[in-house]
Short mmCIF file of C-alpha atoms in Angstrom, two decimals:
data_model
loop_
_atom_site.label_atom_id
_atom_site.label_comp_id
_atom_site.label_asym_id
_atom_site.label_seq_id
_atom_site.Cartn_x
_atom_site.Cartn_y
_atom_site.Cartn_z
CA MET A 1 118.38 79.93 215.67
CA GLY A 2 121.51 80.49 217.78
CA GLY A 3 124.26 82.93 216.91
CA VAL A 4 122.76 85.83 218.86
CA SER A 5 124.61 86.19 222.14
CA THR A 6 123.14 87.85 225.18
CA ALA A 7 125.54 90.73 224.68
CA ASP A 8 124.32 91.27 221.09
CA ARG A 9 120.73 91.32 222.24
CA ALA A 10 121.47 93.83 224.99
CA GLU A 11 123.04 96.12 222.42
CA ARG A 12 120.16 95.83 219.98
CA VAL A 13 117.42 96.86 222.40
CA PRO A 14 118.71 100.37 223.11
CA LYS A 15 119.22 100.83 219.35
CA GLN A 16 115.54 100.04 218.79
CA ASP A 17 114.65 102.45 221.58
CA ARG A 18 116.74 105.17 219.97
CA SER A 19 115.06 104.52 216.65
CA ARG A 20 111.63 104.69 218.24
CA ALA A 21 112.51 107.92 220.02
CA THR A 22 113.74 109.45 216.74
CA ARG A 23 110.56 108.41 214.99
CA GLN A 24 108.46 109.94 217.76
CA ARG A 25 110.38 113.23 217.67
CA LEU A 26 109.83 113.40 213.90
CA LEU A 27 106.09 112.74 214.24
CA GLU A 28 105.63 115.39 216.92
CA ALA A 29 107.69 117.93 214.97
CA ALA A 30 105.66 117.18 211.82
CA VAL A 31 102.33 117.94 213.52
CA ALA A 32 103.69 121.14 215.08
CA CYS A 33 105.11 122.21 211.73
CA LEU A 34 101.86 121.51 209.86
CA ALA A 35 99.83 123.39 212.47
CA GLU A 36 102.13 126.43 212.31
CA HIS A 37 103.16 126.64 208.67
CA GLY A 38 100.52 124.72 206.73
CA TRP A 39 101.12 122.11 204.06
CA ALA A 40 103.04 124.40 201.72
CA GLY A 41 105.56 125.24 204.44
CA SER A 42 105.93 121.67 205.69
CA THR A 43 108.66 119.57 204.10
CA VAL A 44 110.64 116.60 205.37
CA SER A 45 113.74 118.84 205.67
CA VAL A 46 111.98 121.46 207.78
CA VAL A 47 110.63 118.76 210.10
CA ALA A 48 113.99 116.96 210.34
CA GLU A 49 115.69 120.20 211.37
CA ARG A 50 113.00 120.96 213.93
CA ALA A 51 113.33 117.44 215.39
CA GLY A 52 117.15 117.68 215.45
CA VAL A 53 117.44 114.66 213.13
CA SER A 54 119.46 114.38 209.91
CA ARG A 55 117.52 114.52 206.65
CA GLY A 56 118.80 111.02 205.80
CA ALA A 57 117.55 109.59 209.09
CA ALA A 58 114.18 111.24 208.54
CA GLN A 59 113.94 109.71 205.09
CA HIS A 60 114.92 106.32 206.47
CA HIS A 61 111.85 106.45 208.73
CA PHE A 62 109.53 108.16 206.23
CA PRO A 63 110.44 107.74 202.55
CA THR A 64 107.96 110.37 201.33
CA ARG A 65 106.48 113.62 202.58
CA GLU A 66 103.01 112.01 202.48
CA ASP A 67 104.25 109.12 204.66
CA LEU A 68 105.60 111.50 207.27
CA PHE A 69 102.59 113.79 207.59
CA THR A 70 99.83 111.19 207.46
CA ALA A 71 101.73 109.06 210.05
CA ALA A 72 102.17 112.17 212.20
CA VAL A 73 98.49 113.09 212.25
CA GLU A 74 97.57 109.48 212.99
CA TYR A 75 100.14 109.16 215.78
CA VAL A 76 99.05 112.32 217.55
CA ALA A 77 95.37 111.41 217.12
CA GLU A 78 96.08 108.06 218.82
CA GLU A 79 97.94 109.78 221.64
CA ARG A 80 94.96 112.07 222.15
CA SER A 81 92.52 109.14 222.13
CA VAL A 82 94.51 107.38 224.83
CA ALA A 83 94.64 110.60 226.88
CA LEU A 84 90.90 111.12 226.47
CA ARG A 85 90.07 107.61 227.69
CA ALA A 86 92.46 108.12 230.62
CA LEU A 87 90.52 111.25 231.65
CA PHE A 88 87.46 109.09 232.33
CA PRO A 89 88.87 105.80 233.64
CA GLU A 90 85.44 104.72 234.90
CA GLY A 91 84.21 104.37 231.30
CA ALA A 92 80.60 105.32 230.74
CA ALA A 93 80.13 108.67 232.41
CA ALA A 94 76.42 109.25 232.01
CA GLY A 95 76.59 111.14 235.29
CA ASP A 96 78.84 113.84 233.90
CA ARG A 97 78.08 114.19 230.22
CA HIS A 98 78.97 117.87 230.26
CA ALA A 99 82.60 117.05 231.08
CA VAL A 100 82.68 114.36 228.36
CA VAL A 101 81.23 116.72 225.72
CA ALA A 102 83.74 119.42 226.71
CA ALA A 103 86.63 116.94 226.46
CA LEU A 104 85.44 115.69 223.05
CA VAL A 105 85.19 119.27 221.77
CA ASP A 106 88.71 119.94 223.10
CA LEU A 107 89.99 117.33 220.62
CA TYR A 108 89.18 119.80 217.85
CA THR A 109 90.55 123.06 219.19
CA GLY A 110 94.28 122.41 219.55
CA PRO A 111 97.30 122.07 217.26
CA LEU A 112 96.31 118.54 216.17
CA PHE A 113 93.09 119.83 214.62
CA ARG A 114 94.94 122.71 212.92
CA ALA A 115 97.44 120.22 211.52
CA ALA A 116 94.72 117.82 210.37
CA LEU A 117 92.79 120.69 208.79
CA HIS A 118 95.82 121.76 206.77
CA LEU A 119 96.28 118.17 205.64
CA TRP A 120 92.59 117.79 204.64
CA VAL A 121 92.55 121.02 202.68
CA ALA A 122 95.81 120.12 200.90
CA ALA A 123 94.40 116.65 200.16
CA SER A 124 91.31 118.18 198.55
CA ASP A 125 93.62 119.71 195.90
CA GLU A 126 96.28 116.99 195.58
CA ASP A 127 95.38 113.60 194.19
CA GLN A 128 98.32 111.68 195.64
CA LEU A 129 97.45 112.88 199.12
CA ARG A 130 93.68 112.51 198.88
CA GLY A 131 93.42 108.71 199.12
CA ARG A 132 95.80 108.50 202.06
CA VAL A 133 94.09 111.25 204.01
CA THR A 134 90.59 109.93 203.29
CA GLU A 135 91.58 106.55 204.72
CA LEU A 136 93.28 108.16 207.72
CA GLU A 137 90.26 110.35 208.42
CA ALA A 138 87.94 107.34 208.31
CA ARG A 139 90.12 105.40 210.79
CA VAL A 140 90.51 108.30 213.22
CA GLY A 141 86.81 109.19 212.87
CA ARG A 142 85.71 105.63 213.72
CA GLU A 143 87.93 105.54 216.80
CA THR A 144 86.70 108.95 218.01
CA HIS A 145 83.11 107.81 217.52
CA ARG A 146 83.77 104.64 219.56
CA ILE A 147 85.27 106.67 222.40
CA ALA A 148 82.37 109.15 222.35
CA VAL A 149 79.81 106.32 222.54
CA ASP A 150 81.67 104.69 225.45
CA LEU A 151 82.28 107.84 227.46
CA LEU A 152 78.77 109.20 226.95
CA GLY A 153 77.26 105.85 227.93
CA ALA A 154 75.21 105.98 224.71
CA ASP A 155 73.15 102.95 223.72
CA GLU A 156 73.55 102.69 219.95
CA THR A 157 70.99 99.91 219.68
CA ARG A 158 68.31 102.59 220.20
CA PRO A 159 67.22 104.29 216.97
CA GLY A 160 68.73 107.74 216.42
CA VAL A 161 71.42 107.44 219.10
CA ARG A 162 74.18 106.78 216.57
CA GLU A 163 73.22 109.90 214.60
CA THR A 164 72.93 111.96 217.78
CA VAL A 165 76.54 111.12 218.65
CA GLN A 166 77.71 111.68 215.05
CA GLY A 167 76.05 115.10 215.00
CA LEU A 168 77.79 115.96 218.26
CA LEU A 169 81.18 115.14 216.72
CA ASP A 170 80.27 117.17 213.62
CA MET A 171 79.43 120.06 215.93
CA ALA A 172 82.78 119.62 217.68
CA ARG A 173 84.55 119.78 214.31
CA GLY A 174 82.61 122.93 213.40
CA LEU A 175 83.56 124.49 216.74
CA GLY A 176 87.18 123.70 215.93
CA LEU A 177 86.86 125.56 212.63
CA ALA A 178 85.28 128.55 214.38
CA ASN A 179 88.36 128.68 216.61
CA LEU A 180 90.84 128.81 213.74
CA LEU A 181 91.20 132.58 213.33
CA THR A 182 90.05 133.93 216.68
CA ASP A 183 89.81 132.70 220.25
CA ASP A 184 86.24 131.41 220.34
CA THR A 185 86.48 129.94 223.88
CA ALA A 186 83.75 131.98 225.58
CA ARG A 187 81.10 131.34 222.92
CA ARG A 188 82.17 127.69 222.61
CA GLU A 189 81.69 127.08 226.34
CA ARG A 190 78.13 128.41 226.17
CA VAL A 191 77.32 126.21 223.16
CA VAL A 192 78.86 123.14 224.85
CA GLN A 193 76.89 123.85 228.04
CA GLN A 194 73.60 124.09 226.13
CA TRP A 195 74.10 121.09 223.85
CA ALA A 196 75.41 118.89 226.67
CA GLY A 197 72.00 119.47 228.29
CA LEU A 198 70.08 118.69 225.09
CA LEU A 199 72.21 115.61 224.56
CA ASP A 200 71.58 114.41 228.09
CA GLU A 201 67.84 114.42 227.41
CA ALA A 202 68.30 112.75 224.03
CA LEU A 203 70.46 109.93 225.36
CA ASP A 204 68.44 109.00 228.46
CA MET B 1 74.53 172.46 187.38
CA GLY B 2 74.11 171.49 183.69
CA GLY B 3 76.87 170.21 181.45
CA VAL B 4 75.55 166.63 181.51
CA SER B 5 73.24 166.16 178.52
CA THR B 6 70.57 163.49 178.35
CA ALA B 7 72.63 161.72 175.71
CA ASP B 8 75.66 161.62 178.02
CA ARG B 9 73.56 160.19 180.81
CA ALA B 10 72.05 157.53 178.55
CA GLU B 11 75.53 156.50 177.55
CA ARG B 12 76.79 156.36 181.12
CA VAL B 13 74.15 153.99 182.44
CA PRO B 14 75.00 151.03 180.19
CA LYS B 15 78.68 151.65 181.03
CA GLN B 16 77.86 151.24 184.73
CA ASP B 17 75.90 148.10 183.89
CA ARG B 18 78.88 146.72 181.99
CA SER B 19 81.15 147.55 184.88
CA ARG B 20 78.82 145.83 187.33
CA ALA B 21 78.59 142.75 185.09
CA THR B 22 82.39 142.58 184.83
CA ARG B 23 82.74 142.85 188.59
CA GLN B 24 80.18 140.09 189.08
CA ARG B 25 81.93 137.78 186.61
CA LEU B 26 85.21 138.35 188.44
CA LEU B 27 83.65 137.57 191.83
CA GLU B 28 82.04 134.36 190.61
CA ALA B 29 85.23 133.24 188.86
CA ALA B 30 87.22 133.99 192.04
CA VAL B 31 85.05 131.73 194.20
CA ALA B 32 85.13 128.91 191.64
CA CYS B 33 88.90 129.24 191.35
CA LEU B 34 89.44 129.22 195.12
CA ALA B 35 87.19 126.17 195.51
CA GLU B 36 89.02 124.26 192.78
CA HIS B 37 92.64 125.32 193.15
CA GLY B 38 92.96 126.60 196.71
CA TRP B 39 94.63 129.84 197.80
CA ALA B 40 98.07 128.99 196.39
CA GLY B 41 96.60 128.44 192.90
CA SER B 42 94.35 131.50 192.99
CA THR B 43 95.83 134.73 191.64
CA VAL B 44 94.20 137.80 190.10
CA SER B 45 95.57 136.77 186.67
CA VAL B 46 94.09 133.27 186.83
CA VAL B 47 90.70 134.68 187.83
CA ALA B 48 90.79 137.42 185.16
CA GLU B 49 91.47 134.83 182.48
CA ARG B 50 88.69 132.58 183.76
CA ALA B 51 86.26 135.52 183.77
CA GLY B 52 87.33 136.62 180.27
CA VAL B 53 88.46 140.01 181.58
CA SER B 54 91.81 141.76 181.04
CA ARG B 55 94.23 141.76 183.97
CA GLY B 56 94.14 145.57 183.96
CA ALA B 57 90.34 145.65 184.21
CA ALA B 58 90.47 143.09 187.05
CA GLN B 59 92.97 145.24 188.93
CA HIS B 60 90.85 148.32 188.36
CA HIS B 61 88.03 146.59 190.22
CA PHE B 62 90.19 144.85 192.83
CA PRO B 63 93.59 146.46 193.47
CA THR B 64 94.91 143.50 195.52
CA ARG B 65 94.50 139.74 195.60
CA GLU B 66 93.08 140.02 199.13
CA ASP B 67 90.47 142.54 197.92
CA LEU B 68 89.33 140.23 195.15
CA PHE B 69 88.99 137.02 197.16
CA THR B 70 87.44 138.45 200.32
CA ALA B 71 84.92 140.41 198.18
CA ALA B 72 84.18 137.23 196.23
CA VAL B 73 83.43 135.09 199.28
CA GLU B 74 81.27 137.87 200.74
CA TYR B 75 79.38 138.37 197.46
CA VAL B 76 78.58 134.69 197.02
CA ALA B 77 77.64 134.35 200.70
CA GLU B 78 75.14 137.22 200.23
CA GLU B 79 73.72 135.61 197.10
CA ARG B 80 73.21 132.37 199.01
CA SER B 81 71.56 134.18 201.93
CA VAL B 82 69.08 135.82 199.57
CA ALA B 83 68.38 132.47 197.91
CA LEU B 84 67.90 130.78 201.30
CA ARG B 85 65.36 133.37 202.45
CA ALA B 86 63.56 133.04 199.10
CA LEU B 87 63.20 129.28 199.68
CA PHE B 88 60.99 130.01 202.72
CA PRO B 89 59.06 133.14 201.78
CA GLU B 90 56.63 132.63 204.63
CA GLY B 91 59.36 133.38 207.16
CA ALA B 92 59.17 131.39 210.40
CA ALA B 93 58.75 127.77 209.38
CA ALA B 94 58.31 126.06 212.73
CA GLY B 95 56.08 123.58 210.92
CA ASP B 96 58.88 122.29 208.72
CA ARG B 97 62.08 122.62 210.66
CA HIS B 98 63.57 119.59 208.95
CA ALA B 99 63.55 121.40 205.59
CA VAL B 100 65.07 124.51 207.17
CA VAL B 101 67.86 122.52 208.88
CA ALA B 102 68.60 120.72 205.59
CA ALA B 103 68.76 124.03 203.71
CA LEU B 104 71.05 125.57 206.34
CA VAL B 105 73.36 122.55 206.17
CA ASP B 106 73.39 122.86 202.36
CA LEU B 107 75.07 126.27 202.77
CA TYR B 108 78.16 124.40 203.95
CA THR B 109 78.48 121.62 201.43
CA GLY B 110 78.95 123.42 198.11
CA PRO B 111 81.72 125.33 196.32
CA LEU B 112 81.20 128.44 198.48
CA PHE B 113 82.14 126.53 201.62
CA ARG B 114 85.18 125.00 199.90
CA ALA B 115 86.27 128.46 198.77
CA ALA B 116 85.71 129.97 202.23
CA LEU B 117 87.59 127.07 203.85
CA HIS B 118 90.61 127.65 201.62
CA LEU B 119 90.49 131.34 202.50
CA TRP B 120 90.24 130.64 206.26
CA VAL B 121 93.09 128.18 206.25
CA ALA B 122 95.28 130.57 204.20
CA ALA B 123 94.35 133.40 206.59
CA SER B 124 95.46 131.34 209.58
CA ASP B 125 98.99 131.40 208.12
CA GLU B 126 99.09 134.86 206.52
CA ASP B 127 98.91 137.96 208.66
CA GLN B 128 97.77 140.36 205.95
CA LEU B 129 94.79 138.13 205.16
CA ARG B 130 93.86 137.23 208.72
CA GLY B 131 92.26 140.53 209.78
CA ARG B 132 90.21 140.82 206.59
CA VAL B 133 88.94 137.26 206.74
CA THR B 134 88.16 137.41 210.47
CA GLU B 135 85.99 140.48 209.87
CA LEU B 136 84.32 138.87 206.86
CA GLU B 137 83.63 135.65 208.77
CA ALA B 138 82.03 137.61 211.63
CA ARG B 139 79.75 139.51 209.21
CA VAL B 140 78.70 136.42 207.26
CA GLY B 141 78.28 134.44 210.49
CA ARG B 142 75.98 137.06 212.03
CA GLU B 143 73.82 137.15 208.91
CA THR B 144 73.57 133.35 208.74
CA HIS B 145 72.61 133.26 212.42
CA ARG B 146 69.87 135.86 211.84
CA ILE B 147 68.46 133.85 208.93
CA ALA B 148 68.55 130.62 210.96
CA VAL B 149 66.69 132.23 213.87
CA ASP B 150 64.03 133.66 211.52
CA LEU B 151 63.49 130.52 209.46
CA LEU B 152 63.44 128.20 212.47
CA GLY B 153 61.00 130.47 214.26
CA ALA B 154 63.36 130.44 217.27
CA ASP B 155 62.62 132.73 220.21
CA GLU B 156 66.01 134.04 221.32
CA THR B 157 64.57 135.75 224.38
CA ARG B 158 64.30 132.28 225.95
CA PRO B 159 67.48 131.17 227.74
CA GLY B 160 69.57 128.68 225.76
CA VAL B 161 67.83 129.21 222.41
CA ARG B 162 70.63 131.37 221.02
CA GLU B 163 73.22 128.69 221.87
CA THR B 164 70.98 125.94 220.49
CA VAL B 165 70.93 127.71 217.10
CA GLN B 166 74.66 128.47 217.25
CA GLY B 167 75.43 124.80 217.94
CA LEU B 168 73.31 123.81 214.96
CA LEU B 169 75.32 126.10 212.68
CA ASP B 170 78.56 124.73 214.16
CA MET B 171 77.29 121.24 213.34
CA ALA B 172 76.48 122.38 209.80
CA ARG B 173 80.05 123.68 209.42
CA GLY B 174 81.42 120.38 210.71
CA LEU B 175 79.24 118.49 208.21
CA GLY B 176 80.72 120.69 205.48
CA LEU B 177 84.21 119.68 206.56
CA ALA B 178 83.24 116.00 206.58
CA ASN B 179 82.14 116.40 202.96
CA LEU B 180 85.44 117.85 201.79
CA LEU B 181 87.21 114.66 200.69
CA THR B 182 84.36 112.23 200.14
CA ASP B 183 80.66 112.39 199.31
CA ASP B 184 79.16 112.29 202.79
CA THR B 185 75.54 112.84 201.63
CA ALA B 186 73.96 109.62 202.95
CA ARG B 187 75.40 109.93 206.47
CA ARG B 188 74.72 113.67 206.52
CA GLU B 189 71.02 113.16 205.73
CA ARG B 190 70.63 110.77 208.65
CA VAL B 191 72.36 113.21 211.01
CA VAL B 192 70.22 116.11 209.74
CA GLN B 193 67.07 114.04 210.22
CA GLN B 194 67.99 113.22 213.80
CA TRP B 195 69.23 116.68 214.80
CA ALA B 196 66.20 118.38 213.24
CA GLY B 197 64.12 116.28 215.65
CA LEU B 198 66.30 117.23 218.65
CA LEU B 199 66.04 120.87 217.61
CA ASP B 200 62.28 120.68 217.31
CA GLU B 201 62.01 119.49 220.92
CA ALA B 202 64.52 122.09 222.12
CA LEU B 203 62.82 125.04 220.40
CA ASP B 204 59.21 124.32 221.26
#
């Protein structure tokens, strides 16, 4: 107890804020780097430079390359989950399932999905990455499933509803893959339109 | 014309057969190599050694690395298409859509999908590969769509049917991705079961 003056405490808080801001810049730079240059081109040094942080500071926050990139994909996935829930503050949106399906599919067509895809593919070849990424994927997948169930107003106590929602998220992932090399927006919108209708019937 | 004796001709035919067999061994080795070691670990030399072919012979068949690996993915995709059609020789199988959906999904869970995924991800970072792979993906995608429509007995003149089938293939691709790091068979079978039912209602 004691020994910490008010002045000391006031000084420590901004330091923690600075540290948090540095960490956040590193995480965002790591996802952007992974999305643009793939796993082979993504090192702690490259990310530190992009974030405007010294290599030592980066290594203080993330001792290994695996730490940095798995934390980055998780951080951005959480940010996106929060943003997705904020889009539909009313919760269950059974009245506008088309908008919910479109928003869920959007999770898989941006830089986060590209980054995650690079990480998955690298993890399929590298043993030390595989366990970490498998765990991360399971956590992020569970959270995305929970959000989908809530926003679609799906009743998972009814048989088949859980698998209907899972299949929708698998479809969203496949649509993300189809968007990797070319702009697949026009086709994707038609598929989303059609399956949002089929889903509406299946969930009611 | 003349000048080509019967004996010459007889000698030439087995030579062509040998050449075709060598080419085939190279293509199969290339897909296996890509699936196991990814793009970075897949060179013409590695594949030639795996196929038991000299590097010179490999380069005679495939002048560049891009030639070899795009030809390999296309060749194996064609083999799988032929095998898929042979599974349902009666054509339209509206009576057993579950089996057709399961067989379509199987296209995306084996070594071919892993190989293609490595190629796609590499192509998203490498300009000289991107054009080739985009073209290849479009060709293979069109053929898979045609097979799906035939085997499901889907009537594409009805509005929405085309997009229903496309969404199914997107889901199959997403299921392939979900199977990359862990064995997702049990969950996948439940999703296939459920979506085959949704499809049945949508197509009839």
